[in-house]
Amino acid sequence: MADSTVTLRVSFDAAQISSALVWHAVEGDPARSAYKSQGRHAGSLHFEKGDLFAIELLAYGELGQLAGIEIVDASIITLPHTSLSTGSAPSPFASDHAVVQFGDWSKPELQAQPDPLRIGFECHTLSPLQVTQDSGRWELSLVVTVRLLRTDSTRSELRVFAFDPESEVGTGGDPPRQK
């Protein structure tokens, strides 16, 4: 099987009041969209064993207020769907634990914005995670702790942002039989 890269683009605004990351699957070569809108895996992220999973993070803010970002921590947290008749490993990315760290990130790069009063910074994972499981279903959360660097160099702010779609690998495991 040829490795394919599943890339998710997540973003936030430094002024937003919620902790929700806006997210969508990135399409294109060599990336493929993991989000399914139809069929058996509709509404979930669908992986295959051997896929590489990468994150692109974009931070937006007001020009003159946001000077940059630092990623302090980024973790994938998975909760397997299990029952007496079906089960999943703790993570699609590991057989022995449910929390996996994204450790290596690129340096944030300034991104041009269509609004001259806005600024954007982008960074991405340098070491994607690899899907190691054949099949299963998991609740999947990405939790990112970010230091927002303000133009006033004496002030920075820690924020935590997250998202949590369902994820599946392979067949997604067969649901329990109806009686």
PDB file of C-alpha atoms in Angstrom:
ATOM      1  CA  MET A   1       0.000   0.000   0.000  1.00  0.00           C
ATOM      2  CA  ALA A   2       1.348   3.423  -0.893  1.00  0.00           C
ATOM      3  CA  ASP A   3       1.405   5.844   2.014  1.00  0.00           C
ATOM      4  CA  SER A   4      -1.114   8.634   1.725  1.00  0.00           C
ATOM      5  CA  THR A   5      -1.206  11.740   3.843  1.00  0.00           C
ATOM      6  CA  VAL A   6      -4.406  12.792   5.547  1.00  0.00           C
ATOM      7  CA  THR A   7      -4.077  16.476   6.406  1.00  0.00           C
ATOM      8  CA  LEU A   8      -6.461  18.467   8.559  1.00  0.00           C
ATOM      9  CA  ARG A   9      -6.366  22.240   8.557  1.00  0.00           C
ATOM     10  CA  VAL A  10      -7.418  23.738  11.879  1.00  0.00           C
ATOM     11  CA  SER A  11      -7.718  27.417  12.688  1.00  0.00           C
ATOM     12  CA  PHE A  12      -8.687  29.860  15.384  1.00  0.00           C
ATOM     13  CA  ASP A  13      -8.870  33.599  15.875  1.00  0.00           C
ATOM     14  CA  ALA A  14      -6.950  35.149  18.757  1.00  0.00           C
ATOM     15  CA  ALA A  15     -10.040  37.204  19.653  1.00  0.00           C
ATOM     16  CA  GLN A  16     -12.579  34.371  19.618  1.00  0.00           C
ATOM     17  CA  ILE A  17     -14.377  33.646  22.871  1.00  0.00           C
ATOM     18  CA  SER A  18     -14.802  29.891  22.324  1.00  0.00           C
ATOM     19  CA  SER A  19     -12.123  27.212  22.398  1.00  0.00           C
ATOM     20  CA  ALA A  20     -13.393  25.540  19.225  1.00  0.00           C
ATOM     21  CA  LEU A  21     -10.992  24.923  16.381  1.00  0.00           C
ATOM     22  CA  VAL A  22     -12.464  25.390  12.928  1.00  0.00           C
ATOM     23  CA  TRP A  23     -11.388  22.351  10.920  1.00  0.00           C
ATOM     24  CA  HIS A  24     -11.625  20.765   7.511  1.00  0.00           C
ATOM     25  CA  ALA A  25      -9.895  18.005   5.623  1.00  0.00           C
ATOM     26  CA  VAL A  26      -7.352  19.161   3.041  1.00  0.00           C
ATOM     27  CA  GLU A  27      -7.560  17.614  -0.392  1.00  0.00           C
ATOM     28  CA  GLY A  28      -4.854  17.336  -3.006  1.00  0.00           C
ATOM     29  CA  ASP A  29      -1.781  15.332  -3.894  1.00  0.00           C
ATOM     30  CA  PRO A  30      -0.280  13.730  -1.824  1.00  0.00           C
ATOM     31  CA  ALA A  31      -2.953  14.627   0.752  1.00  0.00           C
ATOM     32  CA  ARG A  32      -6.363  13.014   0.535  1.00  0.00           C
ATOM     33  CA  SER A  33      -9.558  14.095   2.219  1.00  0.00           C
ATOM     34  CA  ALA A  34     -10.366  11.965   5.242  1.00  0.00           C
ATOM     35  CA  TYR A  35     -13.789  13.521   5.810  1.00  0.00           C
ATOM     36  CA  LYS A  36     -16.641  11.477   4.407  1.00  0.00           C
ATOM     37  CA  SER A  37     -20.010  13.086   3.656  1.00  0.00           C
ATOM     38  CA  GLN A  38     -21.730   9.996   2.197  1.00  0.00           C
ATOM     39  CA  GLY A  39     -21.831   6.252   2.649  1.00  0.00           C
ATOM     40  CA  ARG A  40     -20.973   4.069   5.623  1.00  0.00           C
ATOM     41  CA  HIS A  41     -18.406   6.514   7.050  1.00  0.00           C
ATOM     42  CA  ALA A  42     -20.475   9.694   6.533  1.00  0.00           C
ATOM     43  CA  GLY A  43     -19.850  12.357   9.162  1.00  0.00           C
ATOM     44  CA  SER A  44     -16.509  10.950  10.295  1.00  0.00           C
ATOM     45  CA  LEU A  45     -12.831  11.058   9.493  1.00  0.00           C
ATOM     46  CA  HIS A  46     -11.919   7.826   7.736  1.00  0.00           C
ATOM     47  CA  PHE A  47      -8.373   6.448   7.740  1.00  0.00           C
ATOM     48  CA  GLU A  48      -6.689   3.366   6.300  1.00  0.00           C
ATOM     49  CA  LYS A  49      -3.837   1.473   7.949  1.00  0.00           C
ATOM     50  CA  GLY A  50      -0.567   3.114   6.923  1.00  0.00           C
ATOM     51  CA  ASP A  51      -2.046   6.597   6.398  1.00  0.00           C
ATOM     52  CA  LEU A  52       0.023   9.497   7.681  1.00  0.00           C
ATOM     53  CA  PHE A  53      -1.954  12.062   9.677  1.00  0.00           C
ATOM     54  CA  ALA A  54      -0.728  15.669   9.610  1.00  0.00           C
ATOM     55  CA  ILE A  55      -2.077  18.960  10.978  1.00  0.00           C
ATOM     56  CA  GLU A  56      -1.852  22.476   9.527  1.00  0.00           C
ATOM     57  CA  LEU A  57      -2.645  25.125  12.129  1.00  0.00           C
ATOM     58  CA  LEU A  58      -3.618  28.686  11.200  1.00  0.00           C
ATOM     59  CA  ALA A  59      -3.927  31.497  13.739  1.00  0.00           C
ATOM     60  CA  TYR A  60      -5.624  34.775  12.873  1.00  0.00           C
ATOM     61  CA  GLY A  61      -5.670  38.077  14.693  1.00  0.00           C
ATOM     62  CA  GLU A  62      -5.826  41.821  14.371  1.00  0.00           C
ATOM     63  CA  LEU A  63      -2.870  43.561  12.775  1.00  0.00           C
ATOM     64  CA  GLY A  64      -1.001  45.499  15.429  1.00  0.00           C
ATOM     65  CA  GLN A  65      -2.174  43.172  18.223  1.00  0.00           C
ATOM     66  CA  LEU A  66      -0.999  39.642  17.337  1.00  0.00           C
ATOM     67  CA  ALA A  67       2.767  39.345  16.811  1.00  0.00           C
ATOM     68  CA  GLY A  68       3.005  35.545  16.547  1.00  0.00           C
ATOM     69  CA  ILE A  69       2.213  32.191  18.111  1.00  0.00           C
ATOM     70  CA  GLU A  70       4.066  29.362  19.823  1.00  0.00           C
ATOM     71  CA  ILE A  71       2.638  25.862  20.015  1.00  0.00           C
ATOM     72  CA  VAL A  72       3.164  24.708  23.583  1.00  0.00           C
ATOM     73  CA  ASP A  73       1.488  21.307  23.289  1.00  0.00           C
ATOM     74  CA  ALA A  74      -0.659  19.366  20.835  1.00  0.00           C
ATOM     75  CA  SER A  75      -2.253  16.018  21.627  1.00  0.00           C
ATOM     76  CA  ILE A  76      -4.558  13.607  19.878  1.00  0.00           C
ATOM     77  CA  ILE A  77      -6.851  12.013  22.462  1.00  0.00           C
ATOM     78  CA  THR A  78      -8.876   8.993  21.397  1.00  0.00           C
ATOM     79  CA  LEU A  79     -11.692   7.109  23.052  1.00  0.00           C
ATOM     80  CA  PRO A  80     -12.365   3.725  21.434  1.00  0.00           C
ATOM     81  CA  HIS A  81     -15.880   2.461  20.748  1.00  0.00           C
ATOM     82  CA  THR A  82     -16.003  -0.921  22.425  1.00  0.00           C
ATOM     83  CA  SER A  83     -18.621  -3.441  23.427  1.00  0.00           C
ATOM     84  CA  LEU A  84     -18.740  -7.133  24.269  1.00  0.00           C
ATOM     85  CA  SER A  85     -18.812  -8.050  20.578  1.00  0.00           C
ATOM     86  CA  THR A  86     -16.532  -5.348  19.118  1.00  0.00           C
ATOM     87  CA  GLY A  87     -13.480  -3.498  20.296  1.00  0.00           C
ATOM     88  CA  SER A  88     -10.811  -1.091  19.200  1.00  0.00           C
ATOM     89  CA  ALA A  89      -7.245  -0.466  20.319  1.00  0.00           C
ATOM     90  CA  PRO A  90      -6.776   2.624  22.527  1.00  0.00           C
ATOM     91  CA  SER A  91      -5.818   4.706  19.464  1.00  0.00           C
ATOM     92  CA  PRO A  92      -5.649   4.324  15.684  1.00  0.00           C
ATOM     93  CA  PHE A  93      -2.053   5.580  16.080  1.00  0.00           C
ATOM     94  CA  ALA A  94      -0.920   3.389  19.010  1.00  0.00           C
ATOM     95  CA  SER A  95      -1.804   0.009  20.523  1.00  0.00           C
ATOM     96  CA  ASP A  96      -0.913   0.853  24.113  1.00  0.00           C
ATOM     97  CA  HIS A  97      -2.186   4.359  24.892  1.00  0.00           C
ATOM     98  CA  ALA A  98      -4.992   6.742  23.965  1.00  0.00           C
ATOM     99  CA  VAL A  99      -3.064  10.043  24.033  1.00  0.00           C
ATOM    100  CA  VAL A 100      -0.502  10.707  21.314  1.00  0.00           C
ATOM    101  CA  GLN A 101       1.601  13.863  21.094  1.00  0.00           C
ATOM    102  CA  PHE A 102       2.363  15.888  17.973  1.00  0.00           C
ATOM    103  CA  GLY A 103       5.879  16.887  18.990  1.00  0.00           C
ATOM    104  CA  ASP A 104       7.537  18.559  16.027  1.00  0.00           C
ATOM    105  CA  TRP A 105       6.039  21.679  14.468  1.00  0.00           C
ATOM    106  CA  SER A 106       7.347  24.050  11.834  1.00  0.00           C
ATOM    107  CA  LYS A 107       8.077  27.624  12.808  1.00  0.00           C
ATOM    108  CA  PRO A 108       5.008  29.810  12.297  1.00  0.00           C
ATOM    109  CA  GLU A 109       5.097  31.651   8.979  1.00  0.00           C
ATOM    110  CA  LEU A 110       3.300  34.899   8.268  1.00  0.00           C
ATOM    111  CA  GLN A 111       0.360  34.421   5.882  1.00  0.00           C
ATOM    112  CA  ALA A 112      -1.012  37.125   3.604  1.00  0.00           C
ATOM    113  CA  GLN A 113      -4.610  38.046   4.423  1.00  0.00           C
ATOM    114  CA  PRO A 114      -7.227  39.602   2.140  1.00  0.00           C
ATOM    115  CA  ASP A 115      -8.167  42.003   4.935  1.00  0.00           C
ATOM    116  CA  PRO A 116      -5.327  44.505   5.461  1.00  0.00           C
ATOM    117  CA  LEU A 117      -6.329  44.858   9.129  1.00  0.00           C
ATOM    118  CA  ARG A 118      -5.860  41.119   9.827  1.00  0.00           C
ATOM    119  CA  ILE A 119      -2.771  38.942  10.202  1.00  0.00           C
ATOM    120  CA  GLY A 120      -2.320  35.183   9.984  1.00  0.00           C
ATOM    121  CA  PHE A 121       0.337  32.670  11.028  1.00  0.00           C
ATOM    122  CA  GLU A 122       0.580  29.093   9.767  1.00  0.00           C
ATOM    123  CA  CYS A 123       2.562  26.122  11.047  1.00  0.00           C
ATOM    124  CA  HIS A 124       2.333  22.388  10.437  1.00  0.00           C
ATOM    125  CA  THR A 125       3.423  19.110  11.955  1.00  0.00           C
ATOM    126  CA  LEU A 126       6.876  17.988  10.845  1.00  0.00           C
ATOM    127  CA  SER A 127       6.379  14.386  11.976  1.00  0.00           C
ATOM    128  CA  PRO A 128       2.931  13.091  11.001  1.00  0.00           C
ATOM    129  CA  LEU A 129       1.351  10.271  12.984  1.00  0.00           C
ATOM    130  CA  GLN A 130       0.948   6.916  11.243  1.00  0.00           C
ATOM    131  CA  VAL A 131      -2.246   4.862  11.443  1.00  0.00           C
ATOM    132  CA  THR A 132      -1.216   1.474  12.860  1.00  0.00           C
ATOM    133  CA  GLN A 133      -4.612  -0.233  13.291  1.00  0.00           C
ATOM    134  CA  ASP A 134      -6.446  -2.312  10.683  1.00  0.00           C
ATOM    135  CA  SER A 135      -9.957  -1.395  11.755  1.00  0.00           C
ATOM    136  CA  GLY A 136     -11.916   0.315  14.537  1.00  0.00           C
ATOM    137  CA  ARG A 137     -13.866   3.394  15.661  1.00  0.00           C
ATOM    138  CA  TRP A 138     -12.770   6.191  17.990  1.00  0.00           C
ATOM    139  CA  GLU A 139     -13.888   9.547  19.269  1.00  0.00           C
ATOM    140  CA  LEU A 140     -10.907  11.685  18.314  1.00  0.00           C
ATOM    141  CA  SER A 141      -9.998  15.038  19.855  1.00  0.00           C
ATOM    142  CA  LEU A 142      -7.174  17.391  19.025  1.00  0.00           C
ATOM    143  CA  VAL A 143      -6.242  19.642  21.931  1.00  0.00           C
ATOM    144  CA  VAL A 144      -3.718  22.405  21.234  1.00  0.00           C
ATOM    145  CA  THR A 145      -2.193  24.778  23.775  1.00  0.00           C
ATOM    146  CA  VAL A 146      -0.941  27.946  22.099  1.00  0.00           C
ATOM    147  CA  ARG A 147       0.919  30.958  23.405  1.00  0.00           C
ATOM    148  CA  LEU A 148      -0.382  34.085  21.686  1.00  0.00           C
ATOM    149  CA  LEU A 149       2.414  36.603  21.379  1.00  0.00           C
ATOM    150  CA  ARG A 150       1.145  40.148  21.504  1.00  0.00           C
ATOM    151  CA  THR A 151       2.774  43.194  19.940  1.00  0.00           C
ATOM    152  CA  ASP A 152       3.352  44.498  23.435  1.00  0.00           C
ATOM    153  CA  SER A 153       6.312  42.153  24.093  1.00  0.00           C
ATOM    154  CA  THR A 154       5.685  42.093  27.843  1.00  0.00           C
ATOM    155  CA  ARG A 155       2.325  40.397  27.341  1.00  0.00           C
ATOM    156  CA  SER A 156       1.473  36.936  26.069  1.00  0.00           C
ATOM    157  CA  GLU A 157      -1.545  34.736  26.616  1.00  0.00           C
ATOM    158  CA  LEU A 158      -2.005  30.954  26.824  1.00  0.00           C
ATOM    159  CA  ARG A 159      -5.101  29.556  25.092  1.00  0.00           C
ATOM    160  CA  VAL A 160      -6.364  26.019  24.601  1.00  0.00           C
ATOM    161  CA  PHE A 161      -8.297  25.083  21.454  1.00  0.00           C
ATOM    162  CA  ALA A 162      -9.862  21.733  20.487  1.00  0.00           C
ATOM    163  CA  PHE A 163     -12.065  19.760  18.110  1.00  0.00           C
ATOM    164  CA  ASP A 164     -13.566  16.273  18.386  1.00  0.00           C
ATOM    165  CA  PRO A 165     -15.021  14.463  15.361  1.00  0.00           C
ATOM    166  CA  GLU A 166     -15.554  10.687  15.219  1.00  0.00           C
ATOM    167  CA  SER A 167     -12.876   8.703  13.392  1.00  0.00           C
ATOM    168  CA  GLU A 168     -12.820   5.290  11.785  1.00  0.00           C
ATOM    169  CA  VAL A 169     -10.168   3.009  10.327  1.00  0.00           C
ATOM    170  CA  GLY A 170     -10.811   0.345   7.704  1.00  0.00           C
ATOM    171  CA  THR A 171     -14.327  -1.013   8.051  1.00  0.00           C
ATOM    172  CA  GLY A 172     -14.817   0.906  11.290  1.00  0.00           C
ATOM    173  CA  GLY A 173     -15.568  -2.362  13.019  1.00  0.00           C
ATOM    174  CA  ASP A 174     -18.886  -4.073  12.551  1.00  0.00           C
ATOM    175  CA  PRO A 175     -21.748  -2.832  14.717  1.00  0.00           C
ATOM    176  CA  PRO A 176     -23.383  -5.356  17.078  1.00  0.00           C
ATOM    177  CA  ARG A 177     -25.945  -7.568  15.339  1.00  0.00           C
ATOM    178  CA  GLN A 178     -29.604  -6.681  15.774  1.00  0.00           C
ATOM    179  CA  LYS A 179     -31.737  -9.379  17.431  1.00  0.00           C
TER     180      LYS A 179
END
